[in-house]
XYZ file of C-alpha atoms in Angstrom:
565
model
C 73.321 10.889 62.765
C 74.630 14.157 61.539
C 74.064 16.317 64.760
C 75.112 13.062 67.292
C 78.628 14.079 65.176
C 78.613 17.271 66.189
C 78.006 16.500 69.262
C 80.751 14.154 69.697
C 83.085 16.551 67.743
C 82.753 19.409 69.869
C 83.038 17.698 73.323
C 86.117 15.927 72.442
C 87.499 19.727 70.993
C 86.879 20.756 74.247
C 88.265 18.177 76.570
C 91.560 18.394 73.901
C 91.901 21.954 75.083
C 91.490 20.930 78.717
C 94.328 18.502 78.576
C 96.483 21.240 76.606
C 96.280 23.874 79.406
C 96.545 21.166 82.205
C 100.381 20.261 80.506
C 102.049 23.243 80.471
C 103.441 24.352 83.700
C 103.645 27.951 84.765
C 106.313 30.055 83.602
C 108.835 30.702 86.639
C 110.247 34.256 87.279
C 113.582 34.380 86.407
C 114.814 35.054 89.539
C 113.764 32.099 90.806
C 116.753 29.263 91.228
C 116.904 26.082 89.159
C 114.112 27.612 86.784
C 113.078 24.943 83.909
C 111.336 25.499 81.066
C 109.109 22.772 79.456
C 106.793 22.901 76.626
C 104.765 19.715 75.942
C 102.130 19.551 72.659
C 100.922 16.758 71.761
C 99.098 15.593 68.145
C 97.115 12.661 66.989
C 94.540 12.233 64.773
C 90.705 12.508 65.388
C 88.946 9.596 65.245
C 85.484 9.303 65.890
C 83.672 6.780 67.540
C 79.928 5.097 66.484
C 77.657 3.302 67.870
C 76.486 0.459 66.448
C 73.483 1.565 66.001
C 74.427 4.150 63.801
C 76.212 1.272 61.465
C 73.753 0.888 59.427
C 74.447 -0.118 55.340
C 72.906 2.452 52.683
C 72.745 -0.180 49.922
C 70.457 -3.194 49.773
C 71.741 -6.388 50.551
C 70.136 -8.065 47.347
C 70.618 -11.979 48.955
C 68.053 -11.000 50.711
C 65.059 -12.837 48.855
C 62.768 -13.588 52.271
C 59.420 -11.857 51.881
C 57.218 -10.715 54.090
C 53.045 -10.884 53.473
C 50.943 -8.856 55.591
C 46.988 -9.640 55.756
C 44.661 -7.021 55.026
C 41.133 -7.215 55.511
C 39.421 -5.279 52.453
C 35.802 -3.613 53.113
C 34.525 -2.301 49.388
C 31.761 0.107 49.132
C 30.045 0.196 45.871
C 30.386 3.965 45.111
C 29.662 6.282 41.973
C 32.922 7.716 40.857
C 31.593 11.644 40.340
C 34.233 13.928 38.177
C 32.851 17.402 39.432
C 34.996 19.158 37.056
C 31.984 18.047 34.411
C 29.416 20.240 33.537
C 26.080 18.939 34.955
C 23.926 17.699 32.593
C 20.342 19.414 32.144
C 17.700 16.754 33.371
C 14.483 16.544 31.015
C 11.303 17.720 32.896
C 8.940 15.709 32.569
C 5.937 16.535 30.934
C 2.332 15.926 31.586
C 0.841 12.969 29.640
C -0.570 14.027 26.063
C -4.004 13.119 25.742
C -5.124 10.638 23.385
C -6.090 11.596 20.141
C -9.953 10.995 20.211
C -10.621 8.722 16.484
C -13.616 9.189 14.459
C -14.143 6.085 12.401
C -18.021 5.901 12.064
C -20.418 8.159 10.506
C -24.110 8.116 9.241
C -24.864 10.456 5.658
C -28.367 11.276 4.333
C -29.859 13.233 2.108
C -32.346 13.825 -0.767
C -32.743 16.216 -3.685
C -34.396 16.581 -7.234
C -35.178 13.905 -9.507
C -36.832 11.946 -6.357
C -32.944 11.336 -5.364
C -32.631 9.397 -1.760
C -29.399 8.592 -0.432
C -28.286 7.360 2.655
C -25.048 5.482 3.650
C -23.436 3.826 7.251
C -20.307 2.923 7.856
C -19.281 1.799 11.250
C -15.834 -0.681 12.287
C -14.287 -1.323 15.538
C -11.631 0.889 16.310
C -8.017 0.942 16.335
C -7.225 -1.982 16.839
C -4.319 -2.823 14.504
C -4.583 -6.343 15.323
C -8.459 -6.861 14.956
C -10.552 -4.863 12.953
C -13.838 -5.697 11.726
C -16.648 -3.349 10.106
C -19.836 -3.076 7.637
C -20.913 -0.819 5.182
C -24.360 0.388 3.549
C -25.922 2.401 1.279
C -28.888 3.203 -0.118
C -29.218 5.102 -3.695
C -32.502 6.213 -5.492
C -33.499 8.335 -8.173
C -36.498 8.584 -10.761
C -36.273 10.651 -14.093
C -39.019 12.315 -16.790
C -39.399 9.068 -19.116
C -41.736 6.705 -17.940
C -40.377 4.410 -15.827
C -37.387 5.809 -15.281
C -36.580 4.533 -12.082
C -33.620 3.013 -10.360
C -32.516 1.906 -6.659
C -29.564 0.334 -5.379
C -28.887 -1.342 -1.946
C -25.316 -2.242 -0.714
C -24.423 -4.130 1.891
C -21.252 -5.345 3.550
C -19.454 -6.704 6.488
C -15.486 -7.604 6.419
C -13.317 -8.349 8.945
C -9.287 -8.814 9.452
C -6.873 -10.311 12.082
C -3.287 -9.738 11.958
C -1.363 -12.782 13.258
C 2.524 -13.007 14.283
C 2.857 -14.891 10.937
C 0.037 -13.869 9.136
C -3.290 -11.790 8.428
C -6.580 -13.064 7.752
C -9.202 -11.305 6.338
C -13.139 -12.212 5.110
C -16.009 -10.683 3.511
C -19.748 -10.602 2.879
C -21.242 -8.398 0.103
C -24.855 -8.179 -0.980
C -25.873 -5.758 -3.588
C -29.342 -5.547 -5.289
C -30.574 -3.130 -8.183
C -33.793 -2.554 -9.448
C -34.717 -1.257 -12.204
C -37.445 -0.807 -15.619
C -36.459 -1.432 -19.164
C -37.568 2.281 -19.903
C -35.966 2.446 -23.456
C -37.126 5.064 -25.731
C -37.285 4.914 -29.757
C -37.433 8.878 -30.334
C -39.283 7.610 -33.869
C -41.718 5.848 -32.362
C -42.264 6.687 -28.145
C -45.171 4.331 -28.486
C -43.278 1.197 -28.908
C -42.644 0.535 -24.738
C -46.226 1.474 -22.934
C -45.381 -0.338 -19.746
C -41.700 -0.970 -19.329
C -41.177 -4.568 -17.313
C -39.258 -4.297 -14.027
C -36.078 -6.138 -13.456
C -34.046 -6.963 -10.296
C -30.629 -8.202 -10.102
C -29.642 -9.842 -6.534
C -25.643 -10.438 -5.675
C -24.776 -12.517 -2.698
C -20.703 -12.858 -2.601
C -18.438 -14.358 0.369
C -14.297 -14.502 0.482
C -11.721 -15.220 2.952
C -8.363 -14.832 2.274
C -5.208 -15.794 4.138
C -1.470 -13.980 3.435
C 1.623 -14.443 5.524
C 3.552 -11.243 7.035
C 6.689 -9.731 5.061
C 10.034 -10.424 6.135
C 13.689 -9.093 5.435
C 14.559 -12.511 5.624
C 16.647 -12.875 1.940
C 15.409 -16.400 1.826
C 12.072 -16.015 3.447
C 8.983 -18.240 2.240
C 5.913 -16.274 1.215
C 2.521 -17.728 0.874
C -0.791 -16.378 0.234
C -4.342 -18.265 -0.377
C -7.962 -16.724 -1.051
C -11.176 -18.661 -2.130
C -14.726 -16.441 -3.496
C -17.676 -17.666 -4.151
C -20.947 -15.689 -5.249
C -24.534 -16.112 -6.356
C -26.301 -14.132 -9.102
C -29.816 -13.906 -9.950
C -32.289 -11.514 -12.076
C -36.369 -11.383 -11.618
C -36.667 -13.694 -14.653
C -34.923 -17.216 -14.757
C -31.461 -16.720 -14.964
C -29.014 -17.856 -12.194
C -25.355 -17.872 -11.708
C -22.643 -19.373 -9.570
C -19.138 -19.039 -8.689
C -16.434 -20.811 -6.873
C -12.597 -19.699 -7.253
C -10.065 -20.843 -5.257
C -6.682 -18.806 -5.855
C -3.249 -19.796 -4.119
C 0.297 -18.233 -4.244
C 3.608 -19.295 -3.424
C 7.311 -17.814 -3.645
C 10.803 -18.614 -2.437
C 12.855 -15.845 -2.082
C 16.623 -16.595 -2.631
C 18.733 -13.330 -2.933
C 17.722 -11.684 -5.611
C 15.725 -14.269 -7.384
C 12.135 -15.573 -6.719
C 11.012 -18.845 -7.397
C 6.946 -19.030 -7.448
C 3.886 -20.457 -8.696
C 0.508 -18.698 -9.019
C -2.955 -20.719 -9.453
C -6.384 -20.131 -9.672
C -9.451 -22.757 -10.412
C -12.695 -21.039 -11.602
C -15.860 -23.675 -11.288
C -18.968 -21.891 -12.538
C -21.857 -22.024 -14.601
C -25.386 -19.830 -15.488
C -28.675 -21.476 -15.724
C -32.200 -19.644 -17.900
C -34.716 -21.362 -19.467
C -33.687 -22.757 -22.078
C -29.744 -23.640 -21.430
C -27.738 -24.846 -18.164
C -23.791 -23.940 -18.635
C -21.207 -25.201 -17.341
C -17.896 -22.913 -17.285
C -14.421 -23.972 -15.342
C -10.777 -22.566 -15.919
C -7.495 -24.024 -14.156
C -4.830 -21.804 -14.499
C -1.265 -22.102 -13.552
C 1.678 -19.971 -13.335
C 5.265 -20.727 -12.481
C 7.536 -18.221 -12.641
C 11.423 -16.335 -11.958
C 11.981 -13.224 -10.748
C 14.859 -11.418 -10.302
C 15.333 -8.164 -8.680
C 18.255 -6.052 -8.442
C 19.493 -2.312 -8.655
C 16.838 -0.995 -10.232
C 15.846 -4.033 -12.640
C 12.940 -6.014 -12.015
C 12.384 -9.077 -15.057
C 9.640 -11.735 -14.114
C 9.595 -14.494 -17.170
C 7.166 -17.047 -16.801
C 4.368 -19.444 -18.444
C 0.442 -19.069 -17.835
C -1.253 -22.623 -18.874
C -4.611 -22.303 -18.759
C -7.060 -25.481 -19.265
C -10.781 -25.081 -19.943
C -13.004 -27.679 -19.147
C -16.932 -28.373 -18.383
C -19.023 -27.648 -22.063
C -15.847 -25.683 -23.352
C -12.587 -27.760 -23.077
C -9.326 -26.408 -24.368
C -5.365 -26.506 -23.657
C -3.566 -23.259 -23.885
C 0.239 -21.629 -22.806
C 0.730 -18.270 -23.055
C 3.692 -16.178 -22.415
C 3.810 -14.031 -19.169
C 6.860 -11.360 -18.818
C 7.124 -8.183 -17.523
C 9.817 -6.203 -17.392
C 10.412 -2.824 -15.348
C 13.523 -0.672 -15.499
C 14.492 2.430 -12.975
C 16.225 4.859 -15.406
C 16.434 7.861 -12.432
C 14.949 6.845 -8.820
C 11.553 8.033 -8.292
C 11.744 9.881 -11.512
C 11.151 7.950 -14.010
C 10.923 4.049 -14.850
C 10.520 1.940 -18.239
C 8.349 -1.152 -18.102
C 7.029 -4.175 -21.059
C 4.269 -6.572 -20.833
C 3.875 -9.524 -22.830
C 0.755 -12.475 -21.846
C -1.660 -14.375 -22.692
C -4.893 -15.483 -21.104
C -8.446 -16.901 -20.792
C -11.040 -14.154 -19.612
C -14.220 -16.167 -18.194
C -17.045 -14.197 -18.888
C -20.193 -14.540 -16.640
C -23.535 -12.482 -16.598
C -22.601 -10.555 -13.200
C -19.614 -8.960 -15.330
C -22.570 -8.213 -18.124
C -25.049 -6.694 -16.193
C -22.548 -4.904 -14.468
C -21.514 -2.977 -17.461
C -25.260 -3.226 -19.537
C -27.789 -3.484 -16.447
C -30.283 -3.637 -19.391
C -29.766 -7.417 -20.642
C -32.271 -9.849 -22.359
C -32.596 -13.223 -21.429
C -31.164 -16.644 -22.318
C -27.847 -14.770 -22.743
C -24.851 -16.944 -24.250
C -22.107 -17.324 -22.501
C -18.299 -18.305 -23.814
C -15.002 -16.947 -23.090
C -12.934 -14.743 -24.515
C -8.870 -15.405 -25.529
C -6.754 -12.562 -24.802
C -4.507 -14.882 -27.519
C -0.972 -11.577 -27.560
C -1.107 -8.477 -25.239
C 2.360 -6.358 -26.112
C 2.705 -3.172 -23.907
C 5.238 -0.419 -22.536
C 5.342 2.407 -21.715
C 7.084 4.950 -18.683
C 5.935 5.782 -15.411
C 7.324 7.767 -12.341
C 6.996 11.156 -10.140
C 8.239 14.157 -10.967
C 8.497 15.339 -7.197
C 6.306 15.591 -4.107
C 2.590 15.144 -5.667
C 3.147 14.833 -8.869
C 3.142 11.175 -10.334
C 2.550 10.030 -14.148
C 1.766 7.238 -16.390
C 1.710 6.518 -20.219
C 1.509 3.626 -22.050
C 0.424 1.966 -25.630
C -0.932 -1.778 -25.876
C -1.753 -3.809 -28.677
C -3.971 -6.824 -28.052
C -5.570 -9.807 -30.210
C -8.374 -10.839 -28.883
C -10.893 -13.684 -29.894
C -14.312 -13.776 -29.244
C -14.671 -10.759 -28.041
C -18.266 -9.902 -26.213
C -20.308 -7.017 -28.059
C -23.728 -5.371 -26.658
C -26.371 -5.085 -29.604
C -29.819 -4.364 -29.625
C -32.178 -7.294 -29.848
C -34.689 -7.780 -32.642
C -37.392 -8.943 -31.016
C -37.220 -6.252 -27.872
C -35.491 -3.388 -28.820
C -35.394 -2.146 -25.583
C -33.610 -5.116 -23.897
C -29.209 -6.345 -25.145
C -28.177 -9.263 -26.180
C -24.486 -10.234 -26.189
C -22.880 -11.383 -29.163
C -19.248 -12.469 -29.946
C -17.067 -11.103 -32.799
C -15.799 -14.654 -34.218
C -12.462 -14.602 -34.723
C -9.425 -12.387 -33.500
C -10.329 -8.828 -32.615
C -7.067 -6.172 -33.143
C -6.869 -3.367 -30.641
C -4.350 -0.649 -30.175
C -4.712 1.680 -27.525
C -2.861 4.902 -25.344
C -3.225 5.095 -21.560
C -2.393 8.224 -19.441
C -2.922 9.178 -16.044
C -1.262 12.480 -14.343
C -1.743 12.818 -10.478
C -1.335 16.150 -8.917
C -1.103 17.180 -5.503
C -0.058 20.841 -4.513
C -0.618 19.875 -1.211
C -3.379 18.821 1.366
C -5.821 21.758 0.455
C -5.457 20.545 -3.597
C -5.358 17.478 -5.406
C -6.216 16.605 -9.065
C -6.316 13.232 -11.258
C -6.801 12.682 -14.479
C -7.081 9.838 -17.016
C -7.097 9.060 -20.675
C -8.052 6.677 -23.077
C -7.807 5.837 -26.717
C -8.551 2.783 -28.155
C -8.507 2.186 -31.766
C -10.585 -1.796 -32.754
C -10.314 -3.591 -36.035
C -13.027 -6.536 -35.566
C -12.630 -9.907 -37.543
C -16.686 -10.880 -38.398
C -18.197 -7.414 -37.264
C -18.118 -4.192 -39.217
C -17.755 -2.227 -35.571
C -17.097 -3.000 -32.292
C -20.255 -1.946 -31.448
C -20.752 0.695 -28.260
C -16.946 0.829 -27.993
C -15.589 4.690 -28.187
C -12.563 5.983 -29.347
C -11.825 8.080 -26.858
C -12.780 8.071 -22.633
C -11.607 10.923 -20.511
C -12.327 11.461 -16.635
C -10.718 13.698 -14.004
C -11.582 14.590 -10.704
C -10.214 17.988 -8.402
C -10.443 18.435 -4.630
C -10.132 21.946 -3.307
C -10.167 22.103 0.657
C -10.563 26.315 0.820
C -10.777 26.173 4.559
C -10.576 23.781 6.917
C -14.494 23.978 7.029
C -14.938 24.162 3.575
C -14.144 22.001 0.568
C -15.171 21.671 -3.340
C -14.831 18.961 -5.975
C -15.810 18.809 -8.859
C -15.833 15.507 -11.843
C -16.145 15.126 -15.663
C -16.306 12.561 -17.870
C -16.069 12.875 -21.542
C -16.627 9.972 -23.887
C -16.570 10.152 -27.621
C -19.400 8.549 -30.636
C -19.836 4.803 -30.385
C -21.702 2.664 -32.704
C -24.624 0.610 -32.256
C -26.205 -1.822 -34.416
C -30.013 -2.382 -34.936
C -31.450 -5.271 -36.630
C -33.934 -4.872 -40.312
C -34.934 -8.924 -39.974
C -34.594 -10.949 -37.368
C -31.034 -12.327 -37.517
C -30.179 -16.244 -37.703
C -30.177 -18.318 -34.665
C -27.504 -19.306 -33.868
C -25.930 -16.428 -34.914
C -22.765 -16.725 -36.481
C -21.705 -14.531 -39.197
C -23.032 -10.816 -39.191
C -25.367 -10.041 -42.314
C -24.245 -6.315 -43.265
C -27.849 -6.343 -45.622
C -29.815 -6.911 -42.438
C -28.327 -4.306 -39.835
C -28.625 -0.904 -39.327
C -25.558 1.171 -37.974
C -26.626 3.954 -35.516
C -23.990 6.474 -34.190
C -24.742 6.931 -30.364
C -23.434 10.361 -29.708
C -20.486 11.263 -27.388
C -21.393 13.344 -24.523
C -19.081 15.869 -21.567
C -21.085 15.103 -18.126
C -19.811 17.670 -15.609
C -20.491 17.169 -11.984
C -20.006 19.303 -8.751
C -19.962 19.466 -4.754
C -19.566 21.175 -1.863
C -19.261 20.242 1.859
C -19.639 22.134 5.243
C -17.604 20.790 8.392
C -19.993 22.196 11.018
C -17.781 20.661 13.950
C -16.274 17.591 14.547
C -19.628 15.507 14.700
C -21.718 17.169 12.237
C -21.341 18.085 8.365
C -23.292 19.558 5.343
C -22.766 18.631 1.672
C -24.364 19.151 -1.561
C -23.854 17.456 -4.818
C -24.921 18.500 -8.453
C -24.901 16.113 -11.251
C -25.037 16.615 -15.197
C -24.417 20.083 -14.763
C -25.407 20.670 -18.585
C -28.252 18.982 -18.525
C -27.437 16.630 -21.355
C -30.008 14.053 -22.543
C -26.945 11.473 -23.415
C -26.966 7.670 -23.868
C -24.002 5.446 -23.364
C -26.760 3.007 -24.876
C -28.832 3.028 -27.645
C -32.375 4.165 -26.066
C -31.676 4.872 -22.563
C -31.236 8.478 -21.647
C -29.487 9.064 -18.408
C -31.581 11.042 -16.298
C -30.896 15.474 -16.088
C -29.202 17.550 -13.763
C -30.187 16.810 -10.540
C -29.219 18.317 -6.886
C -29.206 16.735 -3.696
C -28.428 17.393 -0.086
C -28.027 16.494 3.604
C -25.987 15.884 6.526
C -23.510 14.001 7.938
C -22.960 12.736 11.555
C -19.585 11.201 12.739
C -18.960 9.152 15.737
């Protein structure tokens, strides 16, 4: 619009001029007749002219509410938005695939050595397979020593088994175990007494299943668990034995509290010649636990009820208490119970292989057990334990030579309530993979009711065990056990029947002495299949007894190999 102005402006300056010039009339000489002289200007204002066209307003006109809506068709493209102003990320290279660890869970072991010593052992499961896993398990252990007779084997098999379920595990097993041996006993004061020692073999057949439901965080969750056992016991002469117990668990978890009830029912009973027992315990449980910051308190009942030939009612307390003084460092616990311990010939001849026949059998009442003590870690590999107990204990089984075959135990209880006050230790130490030591101790101090000792019952019991691994190829242990005097009593007469109060006039108290066995070993990784080990046993030499007339047999050495697959 501007230069159409300046347009206009100029032309109409110029046709202004035009008209001025054409006005004015020439200027006459002045000696030309009737001259006139006339001067016309004329003035007005400028005023331009626009087209409409260029009339247009500058402002809005804001009555103007009519919209317009144009139609677009839209075609959207799914696209990355990339900022290139980033720095580019490094992309990880992938790597070839790392090969699977190849597991060795089976192996073979065999050896032999001096005192006639034959070993072999098997052990051989499935895989690994968390889910399933199922195995078995053998060995075979036999050694003869100077004495006549003194000869022993052992045979050991089993086969378990486990699946692990979305809710819970299952597991089962089948043991069989049999040992044979002689009653070699030796009187040093008169050798002559056992010419031919009599044989005896002890046979073990034992199945169990058990069923426990997985853990969960849940802070209300439901926890279950049930196992049942059963066994069958037998020697070369007539006794037998039989067990059935059936064991179940339950606890509601609510916060910090849990509500539960344990029980157990124990039907049994041991036939010989001349007796048939019958032996059964119910025992129930119910109990509250809480568990919070560091404090763990479980208060609760144990009623136990004896039936069959022995039938009795009994509730005893059961509370233990633990307290977390400084995490992982060190922790205060307390014990107080009760219970019924039912005593069976397998748990005799574990302990005393050398029993007599037609043994009597009756339980024992654990009536007050009070202990505490402190337990914790004192850093990587290094955990502790200490503890002092006092227990009353009634009818407590004792081990004494009988009259009529000195060479064979019979089992007699100490009528009335036994006292026993004892310290517990154990120190674990573990400097690191190549090194690791244990070590326990024991001392128990008895004050029978009827009996003037607690007859082969030391003082003092001390065992420890190092593993060295020098190389990777190479690695030592070595074992002792140290036990102090016991006491053993041997008959003048022939004592009454049934025995029931001890005659101090007709018994003889012999001290059994203590003894330090030391044991050794050494194994050889040859490669990743094959190995060689060596093991030496009573490195002293030591003609010791843990009972009256039965030496254990002298050092002895034995070796072999071991393949792994």
């Amino acid at each position: 619009m501007r230069f159409h102005k300046i347009i206009y402006t100029t032309v109409l300056m110029i046709a202004s001029g035009t008209l001025h010039l054409m006005a004015q009339d020439p200027v006459k000489p002045k000696t030309e007749e009737k001259a006139v002289t006339e001067e016309i200007e004329v003035v007005r204002p400028y005023k331009p002219v626009l087209a409409e066209a260029v009339k247009l307003r500058r402002s809005p006109d804001l009555n103007d509410v009519k919209t317009y809506k144009a139609r677009f068709n839209y075609s959207l493209t799914d696209r990355k938005l990339e900022l290139n102003s980033d720095i580019n990320k490094l992309q990880a290279q992938e790597v070839a695939a790392e090969r699977e660890a190849e597991l060795i869970n089976n192996y073979v072991k065999g050896g032999f050595g001096t005192a006639k010593t034959i070993f072999a052992e098997a052990y051989v499961n499935t895989g690994k397979d968390e889910a399933m896993q199922a195995g078995a398990y053998l060995q075979h252990l036999s050694q003869s020593g100077k004495l006549n007779k003194q000869q022993s084997s052992q045979q050991r098999l089993s086969i378990f088994g486990r699946s692990i379920g979305e809710t819970a595990t299952l597991s089962g097993r089948v043991n069989f175990q049999r040992n044979g041996l002689y009653f070699y006993g030796i009187d040093e004061a008169n050798p002559a007494l056992n010419p031919n020692p009599e044989k005896q073999t002890l046979n073990f057949f034992e199945a169990e299943g058990e069923v426990v439901n997985k853990y969960t965080d849940d802070p209300d969750a439901f926890s279950y668990a049930a196992k049942v056992n059963g066994y069958i016991w037998s020697d070369k002469f007539s006794a037998k034995e039989n067990s059935i117990v059936l064991n179940g668990y339950m606890n509601k978890r609510i916060s910090s509290f849990n509500l539960g009830l344990a029980a157990s029912a124990e039907f049994g009973g041991n036939k010989d010649s001349i007796a048939n027992v019958s032996n059964n315990i119910l025992k129930l449980n119910p109990y509250i636990r809480l568990q919070t910051h560091g404090i763990k308190i479980n208060a609760g009942i144990n009623f136990v009820q004896e039936f069959g030939d022995f039938s009795s009612t009994r509730i005893f307390p059961a509370v233990t208490a633990d307290f977390t003084l400084i995490p992982d460092y060190l922790q205060i616990f307390g014990e107080v119970k009760g219970d019924v311990s039912r005593n069976s010939l397998k748990q005799y001849t574990d302990e005393n292989p050398w029993l007599n026949s037609n043994i009597e059998i009756r339980n024992s009442v654990e009536k007050l057990s009070i202990s505490g003590g402190i337990k914790g870690t004192g850093g990587p590999g290094f955990g502790y334990k200490a503890k002092v107990y006092h227990k009353r204990i009634e009818d407590m089984p004792l081990y004494v030579n009988s009259f009529s075959s000195f060479n064979k135990f019979d089992v007699i209880y100490d009528f009335g309530t036994m006292k026993l006050i004892g310290l517990e230790g154990e120190l674990s130490v573990q400097v690191s993979d190549a090194l690791k030591w244990t070590g326990r101790l024991n001392f128990e101090d008895y004050k029978p009711a009827a009996e003037t000792q607690s007859w082969f019952k030391p003082q003092m019991r001390l065992s420890s065990d190092l593993l060295y691994n020098i190389t990777k190829q190479i690695s030592l242990t070595a074992s002792v056990a140290i036990q102090d005097d016991s006491k053993a009593k041997v008959y003048l007469a022939a004592p009454a029947n049934p025995y029931l109060i001890p005659d101090p006039l007709n018994e003889q108290v012999v001290t059994v002495k203590g003894f330090v066995d030391l044991g050794a070993g050494a194994s050889y990784k040859i490669n990743n299949q094959f190995s060689a080990f060596i093991k030496v046993n009573n490195l002293l030499d030591s003609s010791y007894s843990r009972f009256l007339y039965y030496q254990t047999i002298g050092m002895n050495i034995f070796g072999g190999i071991s393949y792994s697959f």
